[in-house]
Amino acid sequence: MRWIFRIVGVLVVVILIAVAAFFLVPADRIAALVEDRFEAATGRALSVTGDVRPSLWPGIGVNTGPVTIANADWAGSDPMIEAEGLSVGVAWAGLLGGDVQVTGVELVRPVIRLSQAADGRVNWDMGAPSQAETTEAAAAPALSLDEARVSDGTVIYAAEGSPPLTLSGINATLTLPDFAGEARLDLTAQANGEAISASVTIAAFEAFLASGAPVSLLAEIGGGSVRYAGSVGLAPMAVQGQLTADLAGLGPLTRAAGAEAAMPPGLGQERIAVETALAFDGETLGLSDLGAQLDENALSGDLALALGGARPRLTGSLAAGALDLSGLSGDDPAEDTPASDGGWSTEPIDVSGLGAIDTDLSVAAESIRLADSQFGRTSLHIGLDDRRLVTTINELVAYDGAVAGQMVVNGRGGLSASADLSGSAIAISRLFAELLDFDRLVALGDMDISVLASGASMNALMNGLNGEGSFRFGAGELLGLDLVGMLRNFDTAFVGEGKATIFDEITGTFRIVDGVVVNENLQFLAPLLTATGAGRVNLGGQTLDYRIVPKLLQGE
């Protein structure tokens, strides 16, 4: 905003030079005076071609042919601004009263190229004003602007390392009747086929350029809207107010930005509604008393995004009621097994996204649904620091029991993953049904597991898995199999629906070496028999070599 008014201010001085020279200097000399004065004030070359036509009535003004303003030397050879024509008018009454009242500024079919370098430089920064400019600005009267208009304009914003964003068909009107009073901007545009409109009102423009002033904003895109009401200041940057948004997902926004992306179901695929108090001081964006609706899921909490470090850092807490994330269970090629050999996928797993942000985030929910799994009360801490993601389970009600522990995904110098988990009073039939498609072991059990794997694909991870664990299942039933009947009658027909083996306890420990689970001490205790088990489960090779030996108790 400052650079726009700086250019307008310089053009007003140019008008006075042009009009003063009107009766004495030919038109081509007027153009040269305009160009020289603009470059002296901004450090950028201004080129005016065609006729320069000063006017004296009803106000002082200048109309030009095609105009270009040079770009920063690092931002490319294309002009920063080029337009088919420029008109600027100044009222006589304002000059006589000591204030400069700009009655109109119009850019015809302008193309404005805004660039930002990786080191933070921006091409619209005209540099520090010269001593002469500073003296002149101090003596110059305040500007007011009856109307500035852009017709059929184009703005191209290019940040180094990102695809450019283009707004076309821009029609905008800016009014500032009093430099210290209200300013209003109304704009319509197109971005990759998406219609955009915005209205901004600044209650006190002069204060806005300094410490801050009340600002209201309404922007609409793709049937959705964003509203802001609060204060905004530029020196220093300060924003504090209330933000409300109701969007039909991210589709319209991403399409406008030149991409095609959508959030998964349950995380804003169809609707994103947000209401929050917003604060920004140039380095930290804070969202407090946040309420968000992502499809059917409602979230609340407080978040802060710090932008000043090596990576953005997100901190805060979120709470939810019943959270439905079943839509996240879409097919993942990295986890599917190829149809050709039935082995684990060898496709590389990309975890570069872990380096985009750091987090220190607490999440709690009354319940969470994931695919076919249903969890109860959940409390997690998600810490991400320089590509190392640590998820700590403080509370998780799962399979009628409780789970706690920690999971780590480390993307520093490759990929490694670990889990250190314990579960108590777990409904084993439900757990095995989901993990192993086996639901005939009915019991409550305790389990502990500590594993570590490294590798760039699912195949490498599963073949490089190492760790250990233990299990203890309390009294229960083994459905579909009557081991006592088999042993008593030497008959294998004691299987099928209605058959069961009652047991008192199943215990054992295991170790995992290079993807092979080794168990040598399975103990199966039942009222009339015991059984022992030992063998190997090759997770990497997806093979099983395991032997169970049942034995009737003595005297039976």
Coordinates of C-alpha atoms in Angstrom, one line a residue:
M1 CA 0.0 0.0 0.0
R2 CA 2.8 2.4 0.8
W3 CA 4.5 2.0 -2.6
I4 CA 1.2 2.7 -4.4
F5 CA 0.8 6.0 -2.6
R6 CA 4.4 6.9 -3.0
I7 CA 4.1 6.5 -6.8
V8 CA 0.9 8.6 -6.8
G9 CA 2.6 11.3 -4.7
V10 CA 5.5 11.5 -7.1
L11 CA 3.1 11.7 -10.1
V12 CA 1.3 14.6 -8.5
V13 CA 4.6 16.5 -8.3
V14 CA 5.2 15.5 -11.9
I15 CA 1.9 17.0 -12.9
L16 CA 2.8 20.4 -11.3
I17 CA 6.1 20.3 -13.3
A18 CA 4.2 19.4 -16.5
V19 CA 1.6 22.1 -16.1
A20 CA 4.2 24.8 -15.1
A21 CA 6.0 23.9 -18.3
F22 CA 2.9 23.7 -20.4
F23 CA 3.2 27.1 -22.1
L24 CA 6.9 27.1 -22.3
V25 CA 8.1 23.6 -23.1
P26 CA 7.1 21.3 -26.0
A27 CA 5.3 18.0 -25.2
D28 CA 8.4 15.8 -25.7
R29 CA 10.3 18.0 -23.2
I30 CA 7.4 17.6 -20.8
A31 CA 7.7 13.8 -21.1
A32 CA 11.5 14.0 -20.4
L33 CA 10.8 16.2 -17.3
V34 CA 8.3 13.6 -16.0
E35 CA 10.7 10.7 -16.5
D36 CA 13.7 12.5 -14.9
R37 CA 11.7 13.6 -11.9
F38 CA 10.2 10.2 -11.3
E39 CA 13.6 8.4 -11.5
A40 CA 15.1 11.0 -9.1
A41 CA 12.4 10.3 -6.6
T42 CA 12.1 6.5 -6.8
G43 CA 15.3 5.3 -8.3
R44 CA 13.3 3.6 -11.1
A45 CA 13.2 4.6 -14.8
L46 CA 9.9 5.8 -16.1
S47 CA 9.2 5.7 -19.8
V48 CA 6.4 7.7 -21.3
T49 CA 5.7 7.2 -25.0
G50 CA 3.1 8.9 -27.2
D51 CA 1.6 12.3 -26.5
V52 CA 1.7 13.9 -23.0
R53 CA -1.3 16.1 -22.8
P54 CA -1.6 18.5 -19.9
S55 CA -5.0 20.0 -19.1
L56 CA -6.0 23.0 -17.0
W57 CA -9.8 22.6 -16.7
P58 CA -11.8 21.6 -14.7
G59 CA -8.6 20.5 -12.8
I60 CA -4.9 20.3 -13.5
G61 CA -4.1 17.0 -15.1
V62 CA -1.9 14.9 -17.4
N63 CA -2.9 12.2 -19.9
T64 CA -0.2 10.0 -21.4
G65 CA 0.2 7.3 -23.9
P66 CA 1.9 3.9 -22.9
V67 CA 3.8 4.0 -19.7
T68 CA 6.4 1.6 -18.2
I69 CA 8.2 1.6 -14.8
A70 CA 11.4 -0.3 -14.7
N71 CA 11.9 -3.4 -12.5
A72 CA 14.5 -3.9 -9.8
D73 CA 17.8 -4.9 -11.4
W74 CA 17.5 -8.4 -9.8
A75 CA 13.9 -9.1 -10.8
G76 CA 14.3 -9.6 -14.5
S77 CA 14.1 -7.5 -17.7
D78 CA 10.3 -7.1 -17.9
P79 CA 9.0 -3.8 -16.5
M80 CA 7.5 -3.8 -13.0
I81 CA 4.5 -1.8 -14.3
E82 CA 3.4 -1.2 -17.8
A83 CA 0.1 0.3 -19.0
E84 CA -1.5 1.4 -22.2
G85 CA -2.2 4.8 -20.6
L86 CA -2.2 6.9 -17.5
S87 CA -4.4 9.8 -16.4
V88 CA -3.9 11.9 -13.3
G89 CA -5.9 14.9 -12.2
V90 CA -5.6 17.4 -9.4
A91 CA -8.2 19.9 -8.2
W92 CA -7.4 23.6 -8.3
A93 CA -9.2 24.2 -5.0
G94 CA -7.0 21.8 -3.2
L95 CA -3.9 23.6 -4.4
L96 CA -5.2 27.0 -3.4
G97 CA -6.2 25.6 0.1
G98 CA -2.8 24.0 0.7
D99 CA -4.0 20.4 0.2
V100 CA -3.4 18.3 -2.9
Q101 CA -6.7 16.7 -3.9
V102 CA -6.2 14.1 -6.6
T103 CA -9.5 14.0 -8.4
G104 CA -8.6 10.9 -10.4
V105 CA -5.9 8.4 -11.3
E106 CA -6.6 5.7 -13.9
L107 CA -4.4 3.0 -15.3
V108 CA -5.6 1.5 -18.5
R109 CA -4.9 -2.3 -19.0
P110 CA -1.9 -2.3 -16.6
V111 CA 0.4 -5.3 -16.1
I112 CA 2.0 -5.2 -12.6
R113 CA 4.7 -7.7 -11.9
L114 CA 5.5 -8.2 -8.2
S115 CA 8.6 -10.4 -7.3
Q116 CA 10.0 -11.7 -4.0
A117 CA 13.5 -13.1 -3.9
A118 CA 14.5 -16.0 -1.6
D119 CA 16.4 -13.6 0.7
G120 CA 13.3 -11.5 1.3
R121 CA 13.9 -8.7 -1.2
V122 CA 10.8 -7.4 -3.0
N123 CA 10.8 -5.4 -6.2
W124 CA 8.2 -2.9 -5.1
D125 CA 10.6 -1.6 -2.4
M126 CA 11.8 1.6 -4.1
G127 CA 14.6 2.1 -1.5
A128 CA 15.2 4.8 1.0
P129 CA 14.2 8.2 -0.2
S130 CA 16.9 10.7 -1.0
Q131 CA 17.5 13.8 1.2
A132 CA 15.9 16.0 -1.4
E133 CA 12.9 13.7 -1.5
T134 CA 12.6 13.7 2.3
T135 CA 12.7 17.5 2.5
E136 CA 10.2 17.7 -0.2
A137 CA 7.9 15.2 1.4
A138 CA 8.0 17.0 4.7
A139 CA 6.9 20.2 3.0
A140 CA 4.4 18.7 0.7
P141 CA 0.7 18.9 1.7
A142 CA -1.3 15.7 2.5
L143 CA -2.8 13.9 -0.5
S144 CA -6.4 12.9 -0.9
L145 CA -7.8 10.8 -3.7
D146 CA -11.3 11.1 -5.0
E147 CA -11.0 8.0 -7.1
A148 CA -8.2 5.8 -8.5
R149 CA -9.3 3.3 -11.0
V150 CA -7.7 0.2 -12.7
S151 CA -9.4 -1.2 -15.7
D152 CA -8.8 -4.7 -17.1
G153 CA -5.5 -5.0 -15.2
T154 CA -3.2 -8.0 -14.5
V155 CA -1.1 -8.6 -11.4
I156 CA 1.6 -11.4 -11.5
Y157 CA 3.1 -12.3 -8.2
A158 CA 6.2 -14.5 -8.3
A159 CA 8.0 -15.7 -5.1
E160 CA 11.3 -17.4 -5.8
G161 CA 10.9 -21.2 -5.6
S162 CA 7.1 -21.1 -6.0
P163 CA 4.9 -21.0 -9.1
P164 CA 3.6 -17.5 -10.0
L165 CA 0.1 -16.4 -9.0
T166 CA -1.7 -14.4 -11.7
L167 CA -4.8 -12.2 -11.2
S168 CA -6.4 -11.1 -14.5
G169 CA -9.3 -9.0 -15.5
I170 CA -8.8 -6.8 -12.5
N171 CA -11.2 -3.9 -12.2
A172 CA -10.6 -1.9 -9.0
T173 CA -11.6 1.4 -7.5
L174 CA -9.9 3.1 -4.6
T175 CA -11.2 6.2 -2.9
L176 CA -9.6 8.4 -0.2
P177 CA -11.4 11.8 0.1
D178 CA -9.4 12.7 3.2
F179 CA -5.8 11.4 3.7
A180 CA -6.5 11.1 7.5
G181 CA -10.0 9.7 6.9
E182 CA -11.7 6.6 5.4
A183 CA -10.2 4.7 2.4
R184 CA -12.2 2.1 0.5
L185 CA -11.1 -0.4 -2.1
D186 CA -13.5 -2.5 -4.3
L187 CA -12.0 -5.1 -6.5
T188 CA -13.1 -7.9 -8.9
A189 CA -10.7 -10.3 -10.7
Q190 CA -10.2 -13.7 -12.2
A191 CA -7.6 -16.3 -11.1
N192 CA -7.4 -19.4 -13.2
G193 CA -11.1 -19.3 -13.9
E194 CA -12.1 -18.6 -10.3
A195 CA -14.0 -15.3 -9.8
I196 CA -12.7 -13.2 -6.9
S197 CA -14.2 -10.1 -5.3
A198 CA -13.1 -8.1 -2.3
S199 CA -14.1 -4.9 -0.5
V200 CA -11.8 -3.3 2.1
T201 CA -12.6 -0.3 4.2
I202 CA -9.9 1.5 6.3
A203 CA -11.4 3.9 8.9
A204 CA -8.3 6.2 9.2
F205 CA -5.8 5.9 6.4
E206 CA -3.0 8.0 7.8
A207 CA -3.1 6.1 11.1
F208 CA -3.3 2.8 9.2
L209 CA 0.1 3.6 7.6
A210 CA 1.6 4.1 11.0
S211 CA 0.4 2.6 14.3
G212 CA -2.9 1.1 13.1
A213 CA -6.6 1.8 12.3
P214 CA -9.9 -0.2 12.2
V215 CA -10.1 -2.3 9.0
S216 CA -13.0 -4.3 7.6
L217 CA -12.6 -6.9 4.8
L218 CA -15.0 -9.1 2.8
A219 CA -13.6 -11.4 0.2
E220 CA -15.5 -14.0 -1.8
I221 CA -14.4 -16.9 -4.0
G222 CA -16.1 -20.0 -5.2
G223 CA -19.2 -19.5 -3.2
G224 CA -17.3 -19.0 0.0
S225 CA -16.4 -15.9 2.0
V226 CA -13.8 -14.5 4.3
R227 CA -14.5 -11.6 6.7
Y228 CA -12.2 -9.7 9.0
A229 CA -13.0 -6.9 11.4
G230 CA -10.3 -5.4 13.6
S231 CA -7.2 -3.1 13.5
V232 CA -4.3 -3.2 11.1
G233 CA -1.1 -1.2 11.2
L234 CA 1.9 -1.2 8.9
A235 CA 4.7 0.5 10.9
P236 CA 5.2 -1.8 12.7
M237 CA 3.1 -4.6 11.2
A238 CA 0.3 -5.4 13.6
V239 CA -3.1 -7.1 13.1
Q240 CA -5.6 -7.8 15.8
G241 CA -9.3 -8.6 15.2
Q242 CA -11.9 -11.2 14.5
L243 CA -11.7 -13.5 11.4
T244 CA -14.6 -15.5 10.1
A245 CA -14.4 -17.8 7.0
D246 CA -16.9 -20.2 5.4
L247 CA -15.4 -22.0 2.4
A248 CA -16.4 -24.9 0.1
G249 CA -13.2 -26.7 0.9
L250 CA -9.8 -25.7 -0.4
G251 CA -10.6 -26.4 -4.1
P252 CA -11.5 -22.8 -5.2
L253 CA -8.4 -21.4 -3.4
T254 CA -6.0 -24.0 -4.8
R255 CA -7.4 -23.7 -8.3
A256 CA -7.0 -19.9 -8.0
A257 CA -3.4 -20.4 -7.0
G258 CA -2.7 -22.6 -10.0
A259 CA -2.9 -26.0 -8.3
E260 CA -5.5 -28.7 -7.9
A261 CA -5.7 -30.0 -4.3
A262 CA -8.3 -31.0 -1.8
M263 CA -8.4 -31.9 1.8
P264 CA -9.3 -35.5 2.7
P265 CA -12.9 -36.3 3.8
G266 CA -13.3 -35.2 7.4
L267 CA -10.6 -32.5 7.2
G268 CA -12.4 -30.0 5.0
Q269 CA -13.0 -31.6 1.7
E270 CA -16.5 -30.2 1.4
R271 CA -16.5 -27.3 4.0
I272 CA -14.1 -25.3 6.1
A273 CA -15.7 -22.9 8.5
V274 CA -13.5 -20.9 10.9
E275 CA -14.2 -18.3 13.6
T276 CA -11.3 -17.0 15.6
A277 CA -9.6 -14.0 17.2
L278 CA -6.6 -13.3 15.1
A279 CA -3.3 -11.5 16.0
F280 CA -0.2 -11.0 13.9
D281 CA 2.9 -9.0 14.8
G282 CA 5.0 -9.6 11.7
E283 CA 6.6 -12.8 13.2
T284 CA 3.9 -14.7 15.0
L285 CA 0.3 -15.5 13.9
G286 CA -2.0 -16.3 16.8
L287 CA -5.4 -17.9 16.6
S288 CA -7.2 -17.8 20.0
D289 CA -10.7 -19.0 20.9
L290 CA -10.6 -20.9 17.6
G291 CA -13.7 -22.7 16.5
A292 CA -13.5 -24.7 13.2
Q293 CA -15.8 -27.0 11.3
L294 CA -14.1 -29.4 8.9
D295 CA -16.9 -31.2 7.1
E296 CA -18.7 -32.9 10.0
N297 CA -15.8 -32.6 12.5
A298 CA -15.8 -29.7 15.0
L299 CA -12.5 -28.5 16.6
S300 CA -11.7 -25.8 19.1
G301 CA -8.5 -24.5 20.8
D302 CA -5.7 -22.0 20.5
L303 CA -2.8 -22.0 17.9
A304 CA 0.3 -19.9 17.3
L305 CA 2.4 -20.0 14.2
A306 CA 5.9 -18.5 14.6
L307 CA 7.6 -17.5 11.3
G308 CA 10.9 -16.2 12.5
G309 CA 13.0 -19.4 12.8
A310 CA 14.5 -21.8 10.3
R311 CA 11.1 -23.3 9.8
P312 CA 7.6 -22.2 10.8
R313 CA 6.7 -23.5 14.2
L314 CA 3.1 -24.4 15.2
T315 CA 2.2 -24.6 18.9
G316 CA -1.0 -24.9 20.8
S317 CA -3.8 -27.3 21.6
L318 CA -6.9 -28.6 19.9
A319 CA -10.0 -30.4 21.3
A320 CA -12.7 -32.3 19.5
G321 CA -15.8 -34.3 20.3
A322 CA -16.5 -37.3 18.1
L323 CA -13.8 -37.1 15.4
D324 CA -14.6 -39.0 12.2
L325 CA -11.4 -39.6 10.1
S326 CA -12.5 -42.7 8.3
G327 CA -12.0 -40.9 5.0
L328 CA -8.2 -41.0 5.6
S329 CA -8.2 -44.7 4.8
G330 CA -7.8 -44.3 1.1
D331 CA -5.5 -46.6 -0.8
D332 CA -1.8 -45.8 -0.3
P333 CA 0.5 -47.2 -3.0
A334 CA 3.4 -47.2 -0.6
E335 CA 1.6 -49.7 1.7
D336 CA -0.1 -51.8 -0.9
T337 CA 1.6 -55.0 -2.0
P338 CA 2.3 -55.4 -5.8
A339 CA 0.1 -58.0 -7.5
S340 CA 3.1 -59.6 -9.2
D341 CA 4.8 -61.3 -6.3
G342 CA 2.7 -60.4 -3.2
G343 CA 5.7 -58.9 -1.5
W344 CA 6.0 -55.5 0.2
S345 CA 6.2 -52.4 -1.9
T346 CA 9.6 -51.2 -3.0
E347 CA 8.4 -47.8 -3.9
P348 CA 10.4 -45.0 -2.1
I349 CA 8.5 -43.4 0.8
D350 CA 8.8 -39.6 0.6
V351 CA 9.0 -37.9 4.0
S352 CA 10.4 -34.6 2.8
G353 CA 7.2 -32.9 4.1
L354 CA 8.5 -33.4 7.6
G355 CA 10.9 -30.6 7.0
A356 CA 8.2 -28.0 6.2
I357 CA 7.3 -27.2 9.7
D358 CA 8.0 -27.8 13.4
T359 CA 5.1 -28.5 15.9
D360 CA 4.4 -28.6 19.6
L361 CA 0.8 -29.6 19.5
S362 CA -1.6 -31.2 21.9
V363 CA -4.7 -32.9 20.5
A364 CA -7.6 -34.4 22.5
A365 CA -10.9 -36.0 21.3
E366 CA -13.8 -37.8 22.9
S367 CA -13.6 -40.4 20.2
I368 CA -11.8 -41.0 16.9
R369 CA -12.9 -43.2 14.0
L370 CA -10.2 -44.4 11.7
A371 CA -11.3 -46.7 8.8
D372 CA -12.7 -49.7 10.6
S373 CA -11.2 -48.8 14.0
Q374 CA -13.1 -47.0 16.6
F375 CA -11.2 -45.4 19.5
G376 CA -12.5 -43.8 22.7
R377 CA -11.0 -40.9 24.6
T378 CA -7.8 -39.8 23.1
S379 CA -5.0 -37.5 24.2
L380 CA -1.9 -37.0 22.0
H381 CA 1.1 -34.8 21.9
I382 CA 2.6 -34.2 18.4
G383 CA 6.1 -32.9 18.4
L384 CA 7.9 -32.3 15.1
D385 CA 11.5 -30.9 15.3
D386 CA 13.7 -30.7 12.2
R387 CA 12.1 -33.7 10.4
R388 CA 11.7 -35.9 13.5
L389 CA 8.1 -36.5 14.4
V390 CA 7.3 -37.8 17.9
T391 CA 3.7 -38.8 18.7
T392 CA 3.2 -39.4 22.4
I393 CA 0.0 -41.2 23.4
N394 CA -1.0 -39.9 26.8
E395 CA -4.4 -41.6 26.7
L396 CA -6.0 -43.9 24.2
V397 CA -9.1 -46.0 24.9
A398 CA -8.8 -48.8 22.3
Y399 CA -10.4 -52.2 21.9
D400 CA -12.1 -51.8 25.3
G401 CA -8.7 -51.3 26.9
A402 CA -6.0 -48.6 27.3
V403 CA -3.0 -47.9 25.1
A404 CA 0.0 -45.6 25.9
G405 CA 3.4 -45.0 24.6
Q406 CA 5.3 -43.3 21.8
M407 CA 5.8 -43.5 18.1
V408 CA 8.6 -41.8 16.2
V409 CA 9.1 -41.2 12.4
N410 CA 12.6 -39.8 11.8
G411 CA 13.3 -38.2 8.4
R412 CA 16.8 -36.9 9.2
G413 CA 19.3 -38.5 6.8
G414 CA 16.9 -41.2 5.6
L415 CA 13.8 -42.8 7.1
S416 CA 13.5 -44.7 10.4
A417 CA 10.5 -45.4 12.5
S418 CA 10.0 -46.8 16.0
A419 CA 7.2 -47.6 18.4
D420 CA 7.3 -48.2 22.1
L421 CA 3.7 -49.1 23.1
S422 CA 1.9 -50.9 25.9
G423 CA -1.7 -52.0 26.1
S424 CA -3.8 -53.2 29.0
A425 CA -7.1 -55.0 29.1
I426 CA -7.3 -55.1 25.3
A427 CA -10.1 -57.1 23.6
I428 CA -7.9 -59.5 21.7
S429 CA -10.6 -60.7 19.3
R430 CA -11.3 -57.2 18.1
L431 CA -7.6 -56.4 17.8
F432 CA -6.7 -59.6 15.9
A433 CA -9.7 -59.2 13.7
E434 CA -8.5 -55.9 12.4
L435 CA -4.8 -56.6 12.3
L436 CA -4.8 -60.3 11.3
D437 CA -8.3 -61.1 10.1
F438 CA -8.6 -63.6 13.0
D439 CA -11.4 -63.2 15.5
R440 CA -11.6 -66.6 17.3
L441 CA -9.4 -65.7 20.3
V442 CA -11.7 -64.2 22.9
A443 CA -9.9 -62.8 25.9
L444 CA -8.7 -59.6 27.5
G445 CA -4.9 -59.2 27.3
D446 CA -1.9 -57.0 28.1
M447 CA 0.8 -56.4 25.5
D448 CA 4.1 -54.6 25.3
I449 CA 6.1 -53.9 22.1
S450 CA 9.3 -52.0 21.3
V451 CA 10.4 -52.0 17.7
L452 CA 12.7 -50.0 15.4
A453 CA 13.0 -50.1 11.6
S454 CA 14.9 -48.1 9.0
G455 CA 14.7 -48.0 5.2
A456 CA 13.4 -46.1 2.3
S457 CA 10.4 -48.4 1.4
M458 CA 7.9 -50.6 3.1
N459 CA 10.0 -53.6 1.9
A460 CA 13.1 -52.2 3.6
L461 CA 11.3 -51.3 6.7
M462 CA 9.6 -54.7 7.2
N463 CA 12.8 -56.6 6.5
G464 CA 14.8 -54.3 8.8
L465 CA 12.5 -54.5 11.7
N466 CA 14.1 -55.2 15.1
G467 CA 12.8 -55.2 18.7
E468 CA 11.1 -57.2 21.4
G469 CA 7.8 -57.6 23.2
S470 CA 5.6 -59.7 25.5
F471 CA 1.9 -60.7 25.8
R472 CA -0.4 -62.1 28.5
F473 CA -4.0 -63.0 27.7
G474 CA -6.3 -63.8 30.6
A475 CA -9.0 -66.4 30.8
G476 CA -11.0 -66.8 27.6
E477 CA -12.0 -69.1 24.7
L478 CA -10.5 -70.3 21.4
L479 CA -13.5 -70.5 19.1
G480 CA -14.0 -73.1 16.4
L481 CA -11.6 -75.7 17.9
D482 CA -12.0 -78.2 20.8
L483 CA -8.5 -79.3 21.7
V484 CA -9.6 -81.4 24.7
G485 CA -12.1 -83.3 22.6
M486 CA -9.5 -83.9 19.9
L487 CA -7.0 -85.3 22.3
R488 CA -9.4 -87.5 24.2
N489 CA -10.9 -89.1 21.1
F490 CA -8.0 -88.9 18.7
D491 CA -10.4 -87.3 16.3
T492 CA -9.8 -84.1 14.3
A493 CA -13.5 -83.6 13.8
F494 CA -13.8 -81.4 16.9
V495 CA -13.7 -78.2 14.8
G496 CA -16.3 -75.8 13.5
E497 CA -19.1 -73.6 14.7
G498 CA -20.1 -74.3 18.3
K499 CA -16.8 -75.8 19.3
A500 CA -14.4 -74.0 21.7
T501 CA -11.4 -74.5 23.9
I502 CA -11.6 -72.8 27.3
F503 CA -8.3 -71.6 28.6
D504 CA -7.0 -69.8 31.7
E505 CA -4.0 -68.0 30.3
I506 CA -1.7 -67.5 27.3
T507 CA 1.7 -65.9 27.8
G508 CA 4.9 -65.4 25.9
T509 CA 7.7 -63.2 24.8
F510 CA 9.2 -62.5 21.4
R511 CA 12.1 -60.8 19.8
I512 CA 12.3 -59.4 16.2
V513 CA 15.5 -59.7 14.2
D514 CA 15.7 -58.3 10.7
G515 CA 12.0 -58.7 10.1
V516 CA 11.7 -62.1 11.7
V517 CA 9.6 -62.6 14.8
V518 CA 11.0 -65.3 17.0
N519 CA 8.9 -66.8 19.9
E520 CA 10.2 -69.8 21.9
N521 CA 8.1 -69.8 25.1
L522 CA 4.4 -69.7 24.3
Q523 CA 2.5 -71.1 27.2
F524 CA -1.2 -72.1 26.9
L525 CA -2.9 -73.1 30.1
A526 CA -6.4 -74.6 30.2
P527 CA -8.3 -76.6 32.8
L528 CA -7.6 -80.0 31.1
L529 CA -4.6 -79.4 29.0
T530 CA -1.5 -77.3 28.4
A531 CA 0.2 -76.4 25.2
T532 CA 3.6 -74.9 24.2
G533 CA 4.5 -73.1 21.1
A534 CA 7.7 -72.0 19.3
G535 CA 8.6 -70.8 15.9
R536 CA 9.2 -67.9 13.5
V537 CA 7.0 -65.4 11.7
N538 CA 8.9 -63.8 8.8
L539 CA 7.3 -60.4 8.4
G540 CA 9.6 -59.4 5.6
G541 CA 9.2 -62.5 3.6
Q542 CA 5.5 -63.0 4.7
T543 CA 6.0 -66.7 5.7
L544 CA 5.1 -68.7 8.9
D545 CA 7.0 -71.5 10.5
Y546 CA 5.4 -72.2 13.9
R547 CA 4.6 -75.4 15.9
I548 CA 2.1 -75.8 18.8
V549 CA 2.2 -78.9 20.9
P550 CA -0.8 -79.6 23.2
K551 CA -0.7 -82.0 26.1
L552 CA -3.5 -83.4 28.3
L553 CA -2.9 -82.9 32.0
Q554 CA -1.7 -86.0 34.0
G555 CA -4.5 -88.3 34.9
E556 CA -6.8 -87.1 32.1

